[in-house]
Amino acid sequence: ISMTRLAWLPFIGLVAAVLAAIIALVVFEASYVGKIFPGVQMWGLDLGGMRPDEAALALEARFPYANQPMITLRDGDRTWSVRPVELGLQLDSAGIAQTAYRLGRSGGTLENLETQARLVWSGTQLGPVVRMDPNAARSFLESLATSTNVTLRDATLRLEGLNVVATPSVTGRTLNVEAVVARLAEASRTLAPATVPLVFQTQTPAVTDVSKAKARLEAIVGSPMTIVPDASTPQVGPWQISREELASMTLIRRPDANHVEVALDEARLRSFLAPIAPKIERPAIDAHFVFDDELRELRVISPSQPGLALNVPATAARIVQQATTDQRQVTLVVNATPATYHDKLTAKELGITELVSEGVTYFKGSAASRVKNIATSAARFHGIIIAPGETFSFAKFLGDVSLDQGYTEALIIFAGRTIQGVGGGVCQVSTTAFRGAYLAGFPIVERWPHAYRVGWYERGFGPGLDATVFAPEVDFKFTNDTPYHL
């Protein structure tokens, strides 16, 4: 062998090695046409040499994730075992197979060869890919929410007849579907059984406690209330507000969003008290006086009495105040009104200093019944006070002329005739009063003469100075136009 041939041997060997490598590469590439290169695995499953569709089937057989009860939804002690497919979760076997197939094929030539060599030499592991349909997950969770959601409810209070019923509050909660969907997506990445706690949004009730209002309501309707007069009122009553009436008067209301309160309706209480008021009311009675000419001072002949009136609003408020306590007896609130002319008045205070005028009539020879009526009528006017500017009304002080008031039958003028009637002789008093006012010069506001001349009223005066009364249609009135009391 010549030296020249020996010089060519390394070159020929190199060419032969290159050709062998090319042939091996071509054979390698040809043998994996349409197939996943060797060394590609997913969690121990070798996908090398499989076509993508074969790899997808192998993955589904090895990891039957979607149709196994792999997901446990938990709400406290309650659990639901669910197949991932029901939640829209699927192992993306086709996607994983395509990812495996693209390894060593997705770059340039040199990059692909380098990747293929690395796969053959050291291999690679693919992670699972789970495909999720959020709408399917939402649909499942919204259906589940019908059994997990809790409707918000405020505490309430009501009356059923005389029974007080309190309903406790309930904290509301609503399944947070989107938060649970996010947790499902996270849990599905391991292809392993997973427990996913449900997430809720809570709503706090505005009224959480009605225990105080309940206690007040029970106190109100627990027993009847008795209404009694105070010491100043006549012996009337007592009156009772029954439990049923108290229940009908009760108001259960919310003064604001967070509270329930109980009270009695004062308007209804005032209606209950309205019929009682007339039984309590008493007008003030003025004192009657005579003028002592020697002392030039007033002397009381009939004491004054204060007027009484039921204070309905104050009594209603007192009932409301005591209705929630064990004090079931309520005393009426009665206001006393002092008399205009009380016992302590002096002549100087009233400007009474002397006799202003005197009216005189004569009735000697009258029948006993007529004399009795004159005395009964005159007593009505003995010692009354007439204020400055006041118009005196005879009928006002005379009152009812009847047998019940002490009058008797005597001769009267009626319809132009003299007949027997109750109160005959009263006009003797009205005529006397008229003459006193007339002679003093007081303005006469109303005065009616008799239908014809009556002898009783002409003795010592002659005709025309009489005044008849027939209350309330026919009256005698005059005005005190002085600055002093009469």
Coordinates of C-alpha atoms in Angstrom, one line a residue:
I1 CA 0.0 0.0 0.0
S2 CA 1.4 3.3 -1.1
M3 CA 1.6 6.3 1.2
T4 CA -0.9 8.1 -0.9
R5 CA -3.7 5.5 -0.3
L6 CA -3.0 5.5 3.4
A7 CA -3.5 9.3 3.4
W8 CA -7.0 8.9 2.1
L9 CA -8.1 6.4 4.7
P10 CA -9.2 8.9 7.4
F11 CA -11.2 10.9 5.0
I12 CA -12.9 7.8 3.6
G13 CA -13.7 6.7 7.2
L14 CA -15.2 10.1 8.0
V15 CA -17.3 10.1 4.9
A16 CA -18.5 6.6 5.7
A17 CA -19.4 7.6 9.2
V18 CA -21.3 10.6 8.0
L19 CA -23.1 8.5 5.5
A20 CA -24.0 6.0 8.2
A21 CA -25.3 8.7 10.4
I22 CA -27.4 10.2 7.7
I23 CA -28.8 6.8 6.8
A24 CA -29.5 6.2 10.5
L25 CA -31.2 9.6 10.8
V26 CA -33.3 9.0 7.7
V27 CA -34.3 5.6 9.0
F28 CA -35.1 7.2 12.4
E29 CA -37.1 10.0 10.9
A30 CA -38.9 7.5 8.5
S31 CA -39.8 5.2 11.4
Y32 CA -41.4 8.1 13.3
V33 CA -43.3 9.6 10.5
G34 CA -46.8 10.5 12.0
K35 CA -45.7 9.2 15.4
I36 CA -44.5 10.7 18.7
F37 CA -40.8 10.6 19.1
P38 CA -39.4 8.3 21.8
G39 CA -38.8 9.6 25.3
V40 CA -42.1 11.5 25.6
Q41 CA -44.1 10.5 28.7
M42 CA -46.9 11.7 30.9
W43 CA -46.8 10.5 34.5
G44 CA -45.2 7.1 33.5
L45 CA -47.2 6.5 30.4
D46 CA -44.7 6.2 27.4
L47 CA -46.2 7.9 24.4
G48 CA -43.2 7.4 22.1
G49 CA -44.0 5.6 18.8
M50 CA -47.7 6.3 19.1
R51 CA -49.7 8.2 16.6
P52 CA -51.5 11.2 18.2
D53 CA -54.9 9.5 18.1
E54 CA -53.4 6.4 19.7
A55 CA -51.8 8.5 22.4
A56 CA -55.1 10.2 23.1
L57 CA -56.8 6.8 23.6
A58 CA -54.0 5.6 25.8
L59 CA -54.2 8.7 27.9
E60 CA -58.0 8.3 28.4
A61 CA -57.6 4.6 29.3
R62 CA -54.8 5.4 31.8
F63 CA -56.4 8.4 33.3
P64 CA -60.2 8.0 33.4
Y65 CA -60.5 11.3 35.3
A66 CA -63.7 12.9 34.0
N67 CA -66.0 10.0 34.8
Q68 CA -64.8 9.1 38.3
P69 CA -66.2 10.8 41.4
M70 CA -63.0 12.8 41.8
I71 CA -64.4 16.1 43.1
T72 CA -65.9 16.4 46.6
L73 CA -67.8 19.7 47.2
R74 CA -68.0 20.5 50.9
D75 CA -70.3 22.8 52.9
G76 CA -69.5 22.2 56.6
D77 CA -70.7 18.6 57.3
R78 CA -72.5 18.3 54.0
T79 CA -70.6 16.8 51.0
W80 CA -71.4 16.1 47.4
S81 CA -69.3 13.6 45.4
V82 CA -69.2 14.8 41.8
R83 CA -67.7 13.5 38.5
P84 CA -65.5 16.1 36.9
V85 CA -67.5 15.8 33.7
E86 CA -70.6 17.1 35.5
L87 CA -68.6 20.2 36.3
G88 CA -67.4 20.6 32.7
L89 CA -63.9 19.2 33.5
Q90 CA -62.2 17.0 30.9
L91 CA -58.7 15.6 30.5
D92 CA -57.5 17.2 27.2
S93 CA -56.1 13.9 25.9
A94 CA -56.1 15.1 22.3
G95 CA -54.4 18.3 23.2
I96 CA -51.8 16.4 25.2
A97 CA -51.2 14.0 22.3
Q98 CA -50.8 16.9 19.9
T99 CA -48.3 18.6 22.3
A100 CA -46.3 15.4 22.5
Y101 CA -46.4 15.0 18.7
R102 CA -45.1 18.5 18.1
L103 CA -42.1 18.0 20.3
G104 CA -39.1 17.8 17.8
R105 CA -41.2 19.1 15.0
S106 CA -42.2 22.7 15.9
G107 CA -38.8 24.4 15.3
G108 CA -36.2 24.7 12.6
T109 CA -34.2 21.7 11.3
L110 CA -31.3 22.0 13.7
E111 CA -33.6 22.8 16.6
N112 CA -35.8 19.8 15.8
L113 CA -32.8 17.5 15.6
E114 CA -31.4 18.8 18.9
T115 CA -34.8 18.3 20.5
Q116 CA -35.1 14.8 19.1
A117 CA -31.7 13.9 20.4
R118 CA -32.5 15.2 23.8
L119 CA -35.8 13.2 23.9
V120 CA -33.9 10.0 22.9
W121 CA -31.1 10.7 25.4
S122 CA -33.0 11.9 28.5
G123 CA -36.7 12.0 27.6
T124 CA -39.3 14.5 28.9
Q125 CA -42.5 14.5 31.1
L126 CA -45.6 16.2 30.0
G127 CA -48.0 17.7 32.5
P128 CA -51.8 17.0 32.4
V129 CA -54.0 19.5 30.6
V130 CA -57.6 19.7 31.9
R131 CA -60.2 21.5 29.8
M132 CA -62.9 23.2 31.6
D133 CA -66.3 24.5 30.4
P134 CA -67.1 27.3 32.9
N135 CA -70.8 27.4 31.8
A136 CA -71.3 23.8 32.7
A137 CA -69.7 24.3 36.1
R138 CA -71.8 27.4 36.7
S139 CA -75.0 25.5 35.7
F140 CA -74.2 22.7 38.1
L141 CA -73.4 25.1 41.0
E142 CA -76.4 27.2 40.4
S143 CA -78.6 24.1 40.6
L144 CA -76.8 23.1 43.8
A145 CA -77.3 26.6 45.2
T146 CA -81.0 25.9 45.6
S147 CA -80.2 23.6 48.5
T148 CA -77.4 25.6 50.0
N149 CA -78.5 29.2 49.8
V150 CA -80.3 30.6 52.8
T151 CA -82.9 33.3 52.5
L152 CA -82.2 36.4 54.6
R153 CA -84.8 37.1 57.2
D154 CA -85.2 39.8 59.8
A155 CA -86.4 38.9 63.3
T156 CA -90.2 39.7 63.5
L157 CA -92.8 40.1 66.1
R158 CA -96.6 39.6 65.8
L159 CA -99.8 38.9 67.8
E160 CA -101.8 35.9 67.1
G161 CA -104.9 36.6 69.1
L162 CA -103.4 37.2 72.6
N163 CA -100.3 35.1 71.9
V164 CA -97.0 36.9 71.3
V165 CA -95.1 35.3 68.5
A166 CA -91.4 36.2 67.8
T167 CA -89.6 34.8 64.8
P168 CA -85.8 34.8 65.0
S169 CA -83.6 36.3 62.4
V170 CA -81.8 34.3 59.8
T171 CA -78.4 35.2 58.3
G172 CA -78.7 34.9 54.5
R173 CA -76.1 33.4 52.3
T174 CA -75.6 33.0 48.6
L175 CA -73.3 30.6 46.9
N176 CA -70.4 32.5 45.2
V177 CA -70.4 30.6 42.0
E178 CA -67.5 32.3 40.4
A179 CA -65.2 31.8 43.4
V180 CA -66.0 28.0 43.4
V181 CA -65.4 27.8 39.6
A182 CA -61.9 29.2 40.2
R183 CA -61.3 26.7 43.0
L184 CA -62.4 23.8 40.7
A185 CA -60.0 24.9 38.0
E186 CA -57.1 24.9 40.5
A187 CA -58.1 21.5 42.0
S188 CA -58.4 19.8 38.6
R189 CA -54.7 20.3 37.7
T190 CA -53.5 17.3 39.7
L191 CA -56.0 14.7 38.2
A192 CA -56.3 13.5 41.8
P193 CA -59.3 13.4 44.1
A194 CA -59.8 16.9 45.6
T195 CA -62.1 18.4 48.1
V196 CA -63.4 21.9 47.2
P197 CA -65.0 24.0 50.0
L198 CA -68.0 26.0 48.8
V199 CA -67.7 29.7 49.1
F200 CA -70.7 31.9 50.2
Q201 CA -71.5 35.5 50.4
T202 CA -73.4 36.3 53.6
Q203 CA -76.1 38.9 54.3
T204 CA -76.6 40.1 57.8
P205 CA -80.3 40.8 58.9
A206 CA -81.1 44.3 59.7
V207 CA -83.2 43.3 62.8
T208 CA -81.4 40.6 64.7
D209 CA -83.2 40.7 68.1
V210 CA -86.7 41.4 69.2
S211 CA -86.5 40.1 72.7
K212 CA -87.0 43.5 74.3
A213 CA -90.0 44.3 72.1
K214 CA -91.4 40.9 72.8
A215 CA -91.2 41.4 76.6
R216 CA -92.9 44.8 76.2
L217 CA -95.7 43.3 74.1
E218 CA -96.2 40.4 76.6
A219 CA -96.5 43.0 79.4
I220 CA -99.0 45.0 77.5
V221 CA -101.4 42.2 76.7
G222 CA -100.6 40.1 79.8
S223 CA -103.4 41.4 81.9
P224 CA -106.2 44.0 81.7
M225 CA -105.7 47.6 83.0
T226 CA -108.0 49.3 85.3
I227 CA -108.7 53.1 85.0
V228 CA -109.7 54.8 88.2
P229 CA -110.7 58.5 89.0
D230 CA -108.5 60.6 91.2
A231 CA -109.5 62.0 94.6
S232 CA -111.0 65.2 93.2
T233 CA -113.5 63.6 90.8
P234 CA -117.0 62.3 91.6
Q235 CA -117.4 58.7 92.5
V236 CA -117.5 57.3 89.0
G237 CA -115.8 54.4 87.4
P238 CA -113.6 52.3 87.5
W239 CA -113.2 51.4 83.9
Q240 CA -111.3 48.4 82.5
I241 CA -109.3 48.0 79.3
S242 CA -109.5 44.3 78.5
R243 CA -106.6 42.2 77.1
E244 CA -108.4 42.1 73.8
E245 CA -108.8 45.8 73.7
L246 CA -105.1 46.3 74.6
A247 CA -104.2 43.9 71.8
S248 CA -106.3 45.9 69.3
M249 CA -104.6 49.2 70.5
T250 CA -101.1 47.8 70.1
L251 CA -98.7 49.1 67.5
I252 CA -95.8 47.0 66.3
R253 CA -93.6 49.1 64.1
R254 CA -90.0 49.7 62.9
P255 CA -88.9 53.2 63.8
D256 CA -85.8 52.6 61.6
A257 CA -84.3 49.8 59.6
N258 CA -82.6 48.0 62.6
H259 CA -85.2 48.0 65.3
V260 CA -88.8 46.8 66.2
E261 CA -90.7 48.7 68.8
V262 CA -94.0 48.1 70.6
A263 CA -96.4 50.8 71.9
L264 CA -100.0 51.5 72.5
D265 CA -101.8 53.7 69.9
E266 CA -102.5 56.9 71.8
A267 CA -105.2 57.9 69.2
R268 CA -107.2 54.7 70.1
L269 CA -106.6 55.3 73.8
R270 CA -108.1 58.8 73.4
S271 CA -111.1 57.3 71.7
F272 CA -111.5 54.9 74.7
L273 CA -111.3 57.8 77.1
A274 CA -113.6 60.1 75.2
P275 CA -116.9 58.7 76.8
I276 CA -115.3 59.0 80.3
A277 CA -114.5 62.7 79.9
P278 CA -118.2 63.9 80.3
K279 CA -118.5 61.8 83.5
I280 CA -115.5 63.7 85.0
E281 CA -116.1 67.2 83.7
R282 CA -117.6 69.7 86.1
P283 CA -117.8 73.4 85.4
A284 CA -116.2 75.8 87.8
I285 CA -118.8 77.4 90.2
D286 CA -118.3 81.0 91.1
A287 CA -118.6 82.1 94.7
H288 CA -121.7 84.2 95.5
F289 CA -121.3 87.3 97.6
V290 CA -123.3 90.0 99.5
F291 CA -121.9 93.5 100.2
D292 CA -121.6 94.3 103.9
D293 CA -122.6 97.9 104.1
E294 CA -121.0 98.4 107.4
L295 CA -117.7 96.8 106.6
R296 CA -117.9 97.8 103.0
E297 CA -116.5 94.4 102.1
L298 CA -117.8 91.3 100.3
R299 CA -119.1 88.3 102.3
V300 CA -119.2 84.9 100.8
I301 CA -122.7 83.3 100.9
S302 CA -121.9 80.4 98.5
P303 CA -118.3 79.2 98.1
S304 CA -116.7 78.7 94.8
Q305 CA -115.7 75.3 93.4
P306 CA -113.0 74.7 90.8
G307 CA -114.0 73.2 87.5
L308 CA -112.8 69.7 86.6
A309 CA -111.8 68.4 83.2
L310 CA -110.3 65.1 82.1
N311 CA -106.8 65.6 80.5
V312 CA -107.3 63.0 77.9
P313 CA -103.8 63.3 76.2
A314 CA -102.0 63.1 79.6
T315 CA -104.1 60.2 80.7
A316 CA -103.4 58.4 77.5
A317 CA -99.7 59.0 77.9
R318 CA -99.9 57.7 81.5
I319 CA -101.6 54.5 80.3
V320 CA -98.9 54.0 77.6
Q321 CA -96.2 54.5 80.3
Q322 CA -97.7 52.0 82.7
A323 CA -98.8 49.5 80.0
T324 CA -95.4 47.8 79.9
T325 CA -95.1 47.5 83.7
D326 CA -96.9 45.5 86.4
Q327 CA -98.8 48.6 87.5
R328 CA -102.1 47.8 86.0
Q329 CA -104.1 50.5 87.7
V330 CA -104.0 53.9 86.2
T331 CA -105.3 57.1 87.8
L332 CA -107.0 59.6 85.5
V333 CA -105.2 62.9 85.0
V334 CA -107.8 65.6 85.9
N335 CA -107.2 69.3 85.5
A336 CA -108.7 71.7 88.0
T337 CA -109.8 75.1 86.6
P338 CA -110.2 77.8 89.3
A339 CA -113.5 79.7 89.4
T340 CA -113.5 83.3 88.0
Y341 CA -114.9 84.6 91.3
H342 CA -113.2 82.7 94.1
D343 CA -113.7 83.1 97.8
K344 CA -110.7 85.3 98.4
L345 CA -111.8 88.2 96.2
T346 CA -112.2 91.5 97.9
A347 CA -114.6 94.4 97.1
K348 CA -111.7 96.6 96.3
E349 CA -110.3 94.2 93.7
L350 CA -113.7 94.2 92.0
G351 CA -114.5 97.9 92.3
I352 CA -117.6 97.3 94.3
T353 CA -118.1 100.2 96.8
E354 CA -121.8 101.1 97.0
L355 CA -125.3 100.4 95.9
V356 CA -125.6 101.4 92.2
S357 CA -129.4 100.8 91.6
E358 CA -132.4 99.2 93.2
G359 CA -135.4 97.5 91.5
V360 CA -138.6 96.9 93.4
T361 CA -141.8 95.0 92.7
Y362 CA -144.6 93.8 95.0
F363 CA -146.2 90.4 95.2
K364 CA -148.2 90.6 98.4
G365 CA -151.3 88.4 98.2
S366 CA -149.8 85.9 95.7
A367 CA -150.7 82.3 96.1
A368 CA -148.3 80.1 98.0
S369 CA -147.3 78.3 94.8
R370 CA -146.4 81.6 93.2
V371 CA -144.5 82.8 96.3
K372 CA -142.5 79.6 96.2
N373 CA -141.6 80.0 92.6
I374 CA -140.5 83.6 93.2
A375 CA -138.2 82.5 96.1
T376 CA -136.8 79.6 94.1
S377 CA -136.1 81.9 91.1
A378 CA -134.7 84.8 93.1
A379 CA -132.2 82.4 94.9
R380 CA -130.6 81.8 91.5
F381 CA -129.5 85.4 91.3
H382 CA -128.5 86.1 94.9
G383 CA -124.9 87.2 95.0
I384 CA -123.8 86.7 91.4
I385 CA -121.1 89.0 89.9
I386 CA -121.4 90.8 86.5
A387 CA -118.1 91.7 85.0
P388 CA -117.3 95.0 83.3
G389 CA -118.5 94.8 79.6
E390 CA -120.4 91.6 80.3
T391 CA -124.0 91.2 79.0
F392 CA -126.1 89.7 81.8
S393 CA -128.6 87.0 80.6
F394 CA -131.5 86.2 83.0
A395 CA -132.1 82.9 81.2
K396 CA -128.5 81.8 81.7
F397 CA -128.7 82.0 85.5
L398 CA -132.3 81.0 85.8
G399 CA -131.7 77.6 84.2
D400 CA -134.3 74.9 83.8
V401 CA -137.8 75.8 85.2
S402 CA -139.2 72.4 86.1
L403 CA -140.7 70.5 89.0
D404 CA -137.3 68.8 89.5
Q405 CA -135.7 72.1 90.1
G406 CA -138.1 73.0 93.0
Y407 CA -140.7 74.9 91.0
T408 CA -144.4 74.4 91.3
E409 CA -147.5 75.1 89.2
A410 CA -149.0 78.6 89.3
L411 CA -150.7 81.0 86.9
I412 CA -148.7 81.8 83.8
I413 CA -149.4 83.6 80.5
F414 CA -149.2 81.2 77.6
A415 CA -150.4 81.8 74.0
G416 CA -152.1 85.0 75.2
R417 CA -154.1 83.3 77.9
T418 CA -153.7 82.9 81.7
I419 CA -153.3 79.2 82.6
Q420 CA -151.8 76.9 85.2
G421 CA -148.1 76.2 84.4
V422 CA -144.9 75.3 86.1
G423 CA -142.9 78.4 87.2
G424 CA -145.7 81.0 87.5
G425 CA -144.2 84.0 89.3
V426 CA -140.7 83.9 87.8
C427 CA -141.4 87.0 85.8
Q428 CA -141.8 88.9 89.2
V429 CA -138.0 88.4 89.5
S430 CA -137.2 89.2 85.9
T431 CA -139.3 92.4 86.1
T432 CA -137.5 93.4 89.3
A433 CA -134.1 92.9 87.7
F434 CA -135.2 94.8 84.6
R435 CA -136.3 97.8 86.7
G436 CA -132.9 97.8 88.6
A437 CA -131.0 97.8 85.3
Y438 CA -133.3 100.3 83.6
L439 CA -133.2 102.8 86.5
A440 CA -129.4 102.5 86.6
G441 CA -129.2 103.4 82.9
F442 CA -127.5 100.2 81.7
P443 CA -128.0 99.4 78.0
I444 CA -131.0 97.0 77.7
V445 CA -130.0 94.4 75.1
E446 CA -133.2 92.3 75.2
R447 CA -136.5 92.8 77.0
W448 CA -140.0 91.5 76.2
P449 CA -143.2 92.8 77.7
H450 CA -146.0 90.5 78.7
A451 CA -148.8 89.7 76.2
Y452 CA -151.1 91.9 78.3
R453 CA -151.1 94.1 81.4
V454 CA -150.5 92.2 84.7
G455 CA -151.5 93.8 87.9
W456 CA -148.6 92.4 89.9
Y457 CA -146.1 94.5 88.0
E458 CA -148.1 97.9 88.1
R459 CA -148.2 98.3 91.9
G460 CA -146.5 101.5 92.7
F461 CA -145.1 102.0 89.2
G462 CA -147.8 101.8 86.6
P463 CA -147.7 99.9 83.3
G464 CA -144.7 99.4 80.9
L465 CA -142.0 98.4 83.3
D466 CA -142.3 94.7 83.2
A467 CA -140.1 92.0 81.6
T468 CA -141.3 88.5 80.7
V469 CA -139.0 85.5 80.3
F470 CA -139.6 82.1 78.7
A471 CA -136.2 80.5 78.5
P472 CA -134.5 80.0 76.2
E473 CA -136.6 81.8 73.5
V474 CA -137.5 84.9 75.5
D475 CA -134.8 86.4 77.7
F476 CA -134.0 89.6 79.5
K477 CA -130.4 91.0 78.9
F478 CA -128.5 94.1 79.8
T479 CA -124.8 95.1 79.5
N480 CA -122.6 96.3 82.4
D481 CA -121.0 99.3 80.6
T482 CA -119.1 100.4 83.6
P483 CA -115.4 99.7 84.4
Y484 CA -116.5 98.0 87.6
H485 CA -118.1 94.7 88.7
L486 CA -121.7 94.6 89.8

